[in-house]
Structure formats: C-alpha cells, structure tokens
C-alpha cells in the first residue's frame, strides 16, 4: 500500500467499519464485535505505518477530491498527528477487547449499536487529529460528540441525565469553536490550517482574530473538561457503563487537548495563553482536592482526569520545548494509566459489586492481577519511577523551571502530593487494612471467606498489557521523546 | 452566584460585540473572505465541474469530504436515538383499543384479555382514543404522491437549482411521517420497517463513501469524481457533475430513512407500538 494514502484511510476505514458493523450484527453480536475489532486493528497498523513514514519522509499530505488546498480539503499526517493517532487507535483496540465481556454483562441488548457508535466515535476522533482543514475538524467534532453522548448515556439510572448535561455543554463547546472559526475566516478568508497560519501574522493585532481565538480555546476547553469548565465530566464518567467510560476517558479529552495544541501552533502561541497557564494550574490543584473528597472510585478517577488535563494544558501553554514534550508524554501516559484504572474499576464493580473505595478490602486476595495492574497505574499516576508518569512530570517540571515560573513548579509538586493522598486511600484500604486472624466483625468474616475470583481473561489481558506498557514507556521514554515527540514539535519541525 | 453569571454574560457579550465591530462590510468585494478562495469557486466552478449551482459545487465537490461526514452525522443521530430510546423487551400494554369497522364501536381489551382475530373487521386504534378523521386521511393521501415526486425532483435537481440531497431527503422523510401521523404508527412500520430505515440509512452513507472509494480504486484521489469518466462514458468535467448527482442520491436516501427512524423512536418512546 502506498503510504501517501494512509491519512485518508485512517478515518475512512473507521467509517466503513461503522457501516459494516450493523450488517454483521444481523448475524450475531459476536460478529459485530469482530468487525469493529478488525477495523480498529487495521487502523492501528495504518497509524503505526503512517507515523513511521511521517518520521522518515516528513508529513504525509493527501488532497481529497484532487483539489489542492485552500480550494479543497487537505489531510496532513505529521509526526505529532501520527503520535496521537497511534495512541488513540491502540487504546481503541484494547478497549474493544475489554468491552466484549463488559458489554455482555452490562447491556447485551444494545451491543451492536454500542460497537457501531464506537466506530463512529473513532471516525470523529481520528479524523479530528489528522485533518488539515479547520471546518473539516468541526464536522469530525460533531460525529465524535454525537457518538460520545449516546455512548455515555447508557449505564446507571442517572446516566441519561448526566449525558444530557454533557450534551448541552458539549454542544456549546462545539458552537464556540464554530463561532470562533467564523471570526478567523472573516479576517483571513481561508479554512486551511497551513494557509491560516501563514495569514494570521499578516493581520496581527486584529481584535477579531483575538476574539476568534478566545472562542475556539473556550470551545476546546469545554470539550477537554478543563477546570472550571469541567462540570459535565465527573457525572458523565461516573454514571456511564464501564465500557463506555474506559473508551472515552483515555482518548476523548486528549483529542480536544490536541485541538488546542493545533490552534496555538497555528496562531503562533499568542500572549493570551499566559492566562490559560494560570487556569490550568488552578485546575490541577482544585480538581486534585475535589478528588480527595470522593468515595466513588469512578468519580475520583473522573476528577483525577480533570487534574491531569490541567497538566497537559499547563505543559502546552508554558510554550517551551521541554514543557511541550512533557505535555505530549503526559497525553500518552495519562491515556494508558486512566485506561487501566477504569478497566480495573469496571472489573471490580462486576466482581465485588461496589465502587466505594472504602469497601475494597481484600481486593488483592480476590483479584490479585487486577490489583497488581492497578498498583502500577497508581504508581504512574503519582509519579514513582520507573513508570511513565514520573518522566512526564519531570519534563513538565523542567519546562516550568525553564520558563522561570517557580510557582508552577510548586503547583506540580503539591499536586503530586495530593495525588498521593487520594490514591493512597485506595491502596491502603485494599492492601493494608489491618486484619487479625479469627476477627469477628462482619468485615473480617467477609474478608476470610473471600476466594480468588479474577476478571474474565478478555477483560484482564488488556488491563495487564497496558500496565506492562506503562512501565515500558517509563523505561524507553528517552527513545520516545527523541524519535517521535521531538520531530513533531512546533519549534523543531518549523 | 447569579450576579457572577450576569457579569460573565455581559463581559462575554461585549467581547463578541466588539469583535464583530471589525468585521468587513456586508458583501464587501474587497474583504478577505471574498478575495482569497471565493473568486476561484465563482469563476472556475462551471469550467471545472459543469455544475451551474456553485453552492452545490462547493458542497459536493470542492468540499465533498465534509458533506460525506455530515451525512454520517445524520446516521449517527439516528443511531444515537435508537441506542437511547429503543425498548427491546416486549412489554404488554395495560389495555388495547379496537374499532369494529362496520359498526364503529370501540372495544377496550384489558391486559390478558382475548384479542380480536385478524379478520379485517377490526382495526387497532391508539389508546388515547382517536375518532374517525376522514379529512386528515384523505388530504394526506392526496398530498403524499406530490410530496414524494417533489422530493425526488429536489434531490435530482440539486446541482442545477436550489435543492439537494439534504432538503429532498427531509421532504421524502416527511411524506412517510405524514402517513404515520394521519393513520397510525403501526401501519407505517408495516410499510417501512425499523430494520429497513436503519439499513437504508447506512446504505445512503455507503453510496457516498463507496463512490469515493471507487474513485480511489480507479486510481484518482478519494471522491475525485473525474475518475468516473470512463465508467459513465462522459468527459471528466461532466463526470464530476454526474458524481455529485450520485452522492446527492446517497444523501437523500440516508436523510429520509434516518428522519423516519428518528420519528419512530421519538414518537413512541422507543416502543414502536403507539404514538402521536
């Protein structure tokens, strides 16, 4: 296959998979699963190949309909987009493996639409990453948003309500993006990203452009759940089914963060972003404190997502190479560790029947492998070497030092402490709660009668794979940074 | 809290107002949007695509890729409604109403009672009792064929005059919905079943994406209709016009089917039994 076609094939393969999945569903649920999984695996290999080609030969460009930009729509797979694409498609493959059993338990009736909507969601997300056209990005945003609302609305009793809130705020975010785009179009007359970034310096200082950028960043901020615009996120993630949460939580908000990165690169990092750095720092601290207050494990993880989005936003807006590397590495790390934690939370809910972190006693006895995987993810979350999370935080701290902003260094260190507090509660209850042989309380009796009852292999294997990858990312972070992230860097690729 | 909200709204509103202040004059030929890309579309559209309606040329050719995914958005919306609303477990309703056609007497049959046989002399009516409505039924029977023909015209003529797949598809879907409203939902579902709407919805998108893929198989870029020239037996420029017609038909099928699908789910709260 010609590598030049890869940028096009990535979203289009997902689209065809989403059309074929319902047809396969007529034969049976497992066929629908198989078709969607095959589609995701194929795109994952395409993304790997595309990333390799982009690193070797520079950005791959594809002109849809044969019209050259700015007349037509252009697809660009540069190392940055390839990196994101590999993360999101790789996660999808693993989540789909996990989802089979999880969907079978949680809502078997709607399995076929679930897989179809998953494919549509991925059409949107992968397209947003790879497109070189600002309006095309909006269209993909719509697809992924619609599929996301529907996926998150199935689950607990309150899921439709929280999904409706997400729908209102998410639509507002998309609306802001579109309105901001109108402002930019009015001053530049183009929709192509590369063309736009050439035009914007010519109209430098135009207030219309500033307004447009504010609107777009606000829209992206709403979509990525950046504090204080995060209010939809905890409810939506908590109430949705675990398959849907573990699909959307690791990748959904990252792609919105990627929109923000792209917009800042296009607009040449306007001075506006210094304000955003403060917002991000406030978000890290506030969301970490809110996470401590939660007793529902999924809700705690959701708040931790808000805090981690804060790290990514902080890294982007510090606008120097080291912080940027930290942000990109954190996108990868956070996707991995959040997936493990949500996978584990889903498995624990099925096997132990609780999401209360104070009732996790006996977790290592009952589900030793899940507990082990969770431990690795928690270590990465807090930032203990040699897990990946340590290195992304180190880069962020170095970035903050380079920017000369010691305050943000303190923010990162304090938030690490807060991370430690809220994750340590989980570890403490499940691993170290004191136990005396022959205890008489109900809790002790329950603990004694516990037997090993692991998640089914289909759910366990992806969890273990990702936790191994977390350590691998930590060990080989130098290679990832040098070979993949640095070439995709706005200051080095020019 | 309210005051903070009000302040944010005022600050934001004035930001927008101030931003709009520097917009170019309405219709100003020297403004950036009308200098950069638009002149190419206006001057070259007919020469490059043989389509007199240049809105369609931009929508279905220059930016045809956007429109393909807009169609996918419609399909996703139908699927989302299905996912959220459809009740797949069969529930027996509390009571059912039947009308004895020759006498006009209404029967109310409680849960567990014996239902009338399919003899043709009974018809089931919605439980929020519906009287005979001769005027509505006759009018809708009279209008429906015209509506459908008009819909086909709008779809087929989209690249010559205002219209296109989205508009035509909505009109075509409205014809079916009108049938469902003026008679009842069950009768409409008998004619066009749920599975048919879902399959047609995805088939419409498949026609669009398949056309694009076919162009790619023939060696050109995705959705580069010029590649279809050999198959259609016309020159490459005319092939673009024909290609647009093909994808507009796909859009029309998808939009009309999804309209009906959404209506079925919304009006009956996903039960596909009674509604409106």
Tab-separated table of C-alpha atoms in Angstrom, chain B residues 188-198 260 264:
chain	number	residue	atom	x	y	z
B	188	UNK	CA	-46.394	2.976	8.795
B	189	UNK	CA	-43.989	0.478	10.391
B	190	UNK	CA	-45.680	-2.296	8.425
B	191	UNK	CA	-44.858	-0.445	5.222
B	192	UNK	CA	-41.322	0.660	6.120
B	193	UNK	CA	-39.977	-1.348	8.992
B	194	UNK	CA	-37.413	-0.283	11.504
B	195	UNK	CA	-34.742	-2.504	10.035
B	196	UNK	CA	-35.408	-1.032	6.598
B	197	UNK	CA	-34.874	2.508	7.873
B	198	UNK	CA	-31.622	1.513	9.580
B	260	UNK	CA	-38.314	8.236	9.664
B	264	UNK	CA	-40.458	6.091	15.052
